[in-house]
Amino acid sequence: MPTPILMPALSPTMEEGTLAKWKVKEGDKVSSGDVIAEIETDKATMEVEAVDEGVVGKILVPAGTEHVKVNAAIAILLAEGEKAGDAGAAPAKADSPAANGAVHAPLASKPA
């Protein structure tokens, strides 16, 4: 089943942000830990990493889009064997992102 990639919250008070840049394109294979996008707020820019592996089936929110709500679907991740046409079957929003494993967290700063 296609998995929505959701707009992450970079802080507990964040309600929306800007999807600054995609680091992947439709059809790209991703693994857990791969950087897939950059998210901006008025205070910071953070890289977002994939927590699942699969193929980017459809990008729903173009790069440069402002005011993207936290937990809104920004792309669809397909499992092995799924086709891009299956991406349309994914919900636009997840009621419980943590329950379906679709939460994508910002990449934490790495110690020097």
PDB file of C-alpha atoms in Angstrom:
ATOM      1  CA  MET A   1       0.000   0.000   0.000  1.00  0.00           C
ATOM      2  CA  PRO A   2       1.398   3.446  -0.869  1.00  0.00           C
ATOM      3  CA  THR A   3       2.711   5.339   2.156  1.00  0.00           C
ATOM      4  CA  PRO A   4       2.281   9.099   2.451  1.00  0.00           C
ATOM      5  CA  ILE A   5       5.399  11.094   3.306  1.00  0.00           C
ATOM      6  CA  LEU A   6       4.227  13.791   5.689  1.00  0.00           C
ATOM      7  CA  MET A   7       5.366  17.353   6.319  1.00  0.00           C
ATOM      8  CA  PRO A   8       7.383  17.137   9.550  1.00  0.00           C
ATOM      9  CA  ALA A   9       7.240  19.514  12.492  1.00  0.00           C
ATOM     10  CA  LEU A  10      10.676  20.991  13.142  1.00  0.00           C
ATOM     11  CA  SER A  11       9.576  22.135  16.596  1.00  0.00           C
ATOM     12  CA  PRO A  12       6.664  21.412  18.954  1.00  0.00           C
ATOM     13  CA  THR A  13       5.044  24.748  18.049  1.00  0.00           C
ATOM     14  CA  MET A  14       5.494  24.539  14.260  1.00  0.00           C
ATOM     15  CA  GLU A  15       2.194  24.546  12.353  1.00  0.00           C
ATOM     16  CA  GLU A  16       3.432  25.092   8.782  1.00  0.00           C
ATOM     17  CA  GLY A  17       6.613  25.607   6.794  1.00  0.00           C
ATOM     18  CA  THR A  18       8.116  25.915   3.333  1.00  0.00           C
ATOM     19  CA  LEU A  19       9.128  22.871   1.330  1.00  0.00           C
ATOM     20  CA  ALA A  20      12.316  24.520   0.078  1.00  0.00           C
ATOM     21  CA  LYS A  21      13.877  21.779  -2.041  1.00  0.00           C
ATOM     22  CA  TRP A  22      13.424  18.150  -3.015  1.00  0.00           C
ATOM     23  CA  LYS A  23      16.623  16.073  -2.914  1.00  0.00           C
ATOM     24  CA  VAL A  24      14.854  13.232  -4.779  1.00  0.00           C
ATOM     25  CA  LYS A  25      12.612  12.991  -7.819  1.00  0.00           C
ATOM     26  CA  GLU A  26       9.751  10.701  -8.783  1.00  0.00           C
ATOM     27  CA  GLY A  27      11.069   7.215  -9.489  1.00  0.00           C
ATOM     28  CA  ASP A  28      14.087   7.518  -7.169  1.00  0.00           C
ATOM     29  CA  LYS A  29      14.750   4.671  -4.746  1.00  0.00           C
ATOM     30  CA  VAL A  30      15.228   5.756  -1.132  1.00  0.00           C
ATOM     31  CA  SER A  31      16.387   3.960   1.982  1.00  0.00           C
ATOM     32  CA  SER A  32      15.868   4.766   5.621  1.00  0.00           C
ATOM     33  CA  GLY A  33      18.165   7.668   6.491  1.00  0.00           C
ATOM     34  CA  ASP A  34      18.381   9.132   2.975  1.00  0.00           C
ATOM     35  CA  VAL A  35      17.871  12.902   2.858  1.00  0.00           C
ATOM     36  CA  ILE A  36      14.783  13.510   0.721  1.00  0.00           C
ATOM     37  CA  ALA A  37      13.927  17.202   1.176  1.00  0.00           C
ATOM     38  CA  GLU A  38      14.752  20.516   2.834  1.00  0.00           C
ATOM     39  CA  ILE A  39      12.142  22.253   4.985  1.00  0.00           C
ATOM     40  CA  GLU A  40      12.367  25.925   5.996  1.00  0.00           C
ATOM     41  CA  THR A  41      10.758  27.941   8.755  1.00  0.00           C
ATOM     42  CA  ASP A  42      11.370  31.563   9.656  1.00  0.00           C
ATOM     43  CA  LYS A  43      14.086  30.336  12.043  1.00  0.00           C
ATOM     44  CA  ALA A  44      15.822  27.362  10.416  1.00  0.00           C
ATOM     45  CA  THR A  45      16.342  25.111   7.412  1.00  0.00           C
ATOM     46  CA  MET A  46      16.439  21.376   8.140  1.00  0.00           C
ATOM     47  CA  GLU A  47      17.007  18.280   6.045  1.00  0.00           C
ATOM     48  CA  VAL A  48      14.298  15.633   6.157  1.00  0.00           C
ATOM     49  CA  GLU A  49      15.242  11.979   5.944  1.00  0.00           C
ATOM     50  CA  ALA A  50      13.228   8.941   4.913  1.00  0.00           C
ATOM     51  CA  VAL A  51      12.315   6.502   7.653  1.00  0.00           C
ATOM     52  CA  ASP A  52      11.160   3.803   5.218  1.00  0.00           C
ATOM     53  CA  GLU A  53      12.610   2.362   2.036  1.00  0.00           C
ATOM     54  CA  GLY A  54      10.843   2.363  -1.292  1.00  0.00           C
ATOM     55  CA  VAL A  55      10.424   4.372  -4.479  1.00  0.00           C
ATOM     56  CA  VAL A  56       9.205   7.960  -4.624  1.00  0.00           C
ATOM     57  CA  GLY A  57       5.952   7.406  -6.501  1.00  0.00           C
ATOM     58  CA  LYS A  58       4.563  10.925  -6.640  1.00  0.00           C
ATOM     59  CA  ILE A  59       5.624  14.328  -5.346  1.00  0.00           C
ATOM     60  CA  LEU A  60       2.466  16.073  -4.161  1.00  0.00           C
ATOM     61  CA  VAL A  61       3.955  19.410  -3.033  1.00  0.00           C
ATOM     62  CA  PRO A  62       6.380  21.156  -5.406  1.00  0.00           C
ATOM     63  CA  ALA A  63       9.659  22.664  -4.189  1.00  0.00           C
ATOM     64  CA  GLY A  64       9.263  26.264  -3.070  1.00  0.00           C
ATOM     65  CA  THR A  65       5.717  25.803  -1.775  1.00  0.00           C
ATOM     66  CA  GLU A  66       5.066  27.973   1.282  1.00  0.00           C
ATOM     67  CA  HIS A  67       2.570  27.454   4.128  1.00  0.00           C
ATOM     68  CA  VAL A  68       2.582  23.642   3.957  1.00  0.00           C
ATOM     69  CA  LYS A  69       0.719  22.386   7.034  1.00  0.00           C
ATOM     70  CA  VAL A  70       2.451  19.958   9.403  1.00  0.00           C
ATOM     71  CA  ASN A  71       1.300  16.358   8.733  1.00  0.00           C
ATOM     72  CA  ALA A  72       0.074  17.198   5.210  1.00  0.00           C
ATOM     73  CA  ALA A  73       1.086  14.574   2.635  1.00  0.00           C
ATOM     74  CA  ILE A  74       3.990  15.975   0.582  1.00  0.00           C
ATOM     75  CA  ALA A  75       4.819  12.841  -1.437  1.00  0.00           C
ATOM     76  CA  ILE A  76       3.910   9.173  -1.825  1.00  0.00           C
ATOM     77  CA  LEU A  77       6.368   6.345  -1.171  1.00  0.00           C
ATOM     78  CA  LEU A  78       5.776   3.057  -2.986  1.00  0.00           C
ATOM     79  CA  ALA A  79       6.895  -0.341  -1.736  1.00  0.00           C
ATOM     80  CA  GLU A  80       8.704  -2.798  -3.986  1.00  0.00           C
ATOM     81  CA  GLY A  81       6.334  -4.079  -6.659  1.00  0.00           C
ATOM     82  CA  GLU A  82       3.878  -1.180  -6.429  1.00  0.00           C
ATOM     83  CA  LYS A  83       3.319   0.941  -9.504  1.00  0.00           C
ATOM     84  CA  ALA A  84       3.129   4.731  -9.760  1.00  0.00           C
ATOM     85  CA  GLY A  85      -0.587   4.407 -10.589  1.00  0.00           C
ATOM     86  CA  ASP A  86      -1.089   2.975  -7.099  1.00  0.00           C
ATOM     87  CA  ALA A  87       0.046   6.318  -5.630  1.00  0.00           C
ATOM     88  CA  GLY A  88      -3.353   7.888  -6.243  1.00  0.00           C
ATOM     89  CA  ALA A  89      -4.875   5.434  -3.779  1.00  0.00           C
ATOM     90  CA  ALA A  90      -2.997   6.945  -0.826  1.00  0.00           C
ATOM     91  CA  PRO A  91      -4.892   9.317   1.457  1.00  0.00           C
ATOM     92  CA  ALA A  92      -4.100  13.028   1.253  1.00  0.00           C
ATOM     93  CA  LYS A  93      -3.734  13.176   5.041  1.00  0.00           C
ATOM     94  CA  ALA A  94      -3.161  10.544   7.665  1.00  0.00           C
ATOM     95  CA  ASP A  95      -5.355  10.630  10.760  1.00  0.00           C
ATOM     96  CA  SER A  96      -2.637   9.044  12.852  1.00  0.00           C
ATOM     97  CA  PRO A  97       0.772   9.365  11.207  1.00  0.00           C
ATOM     98  CA  ALA A  98       2.597   7.575  14.014  1.00  0.00           C
ATOM     99  CA  ALA A  99       0.214   4.632  13.782  1.00  0.00           C
ATOM    100  CA  ASN A 100       0.972   3.951  10.122  1.00  0.00           C
ATOM    101  CA  GLY A 101       4.738   4.503  10.359  1.00  0.00           C
ATOM    102  CA  ALA A 102       4.660   7.399   7.911  1.00  0.00           C
ATOM    103  CA  VAL A 103       6.245   9.997  10.160  1.00  0.00           C
ATOM    104  CA  HIS A 104       9.362  11.493   8.615  1.00  0.00           C
ATOM    105  CA  ALA A 105      11.495  13.362  11.098  1.00  0.00           C
ATOM    106  CA  PRO A 106      14.023  16.088  10.402  1.00  0.00           C
ATOM    107  CA  LEU A 107      17.629  14.969  10.320  1.00  0.00           C
ATOM    108  CA  ALA A 108      19.258  15.746  13.648  1.00  0.00           C
ATOM    109  CA  SER A 109      22.549  17.584  13.741  1.00  0.00           C
ATOM    110  CA  LYS A 110      25.467  15.189  13.751  1.00  0.00           C
ATOM    111  CA  PRO A 111      28.138  15.634  16.435  1.00  0.00           C
ATOM    112  CA  ALA A 112      31.546  16.702  15.169  1.00  0.00           C
TER     113      ALA A 112
END
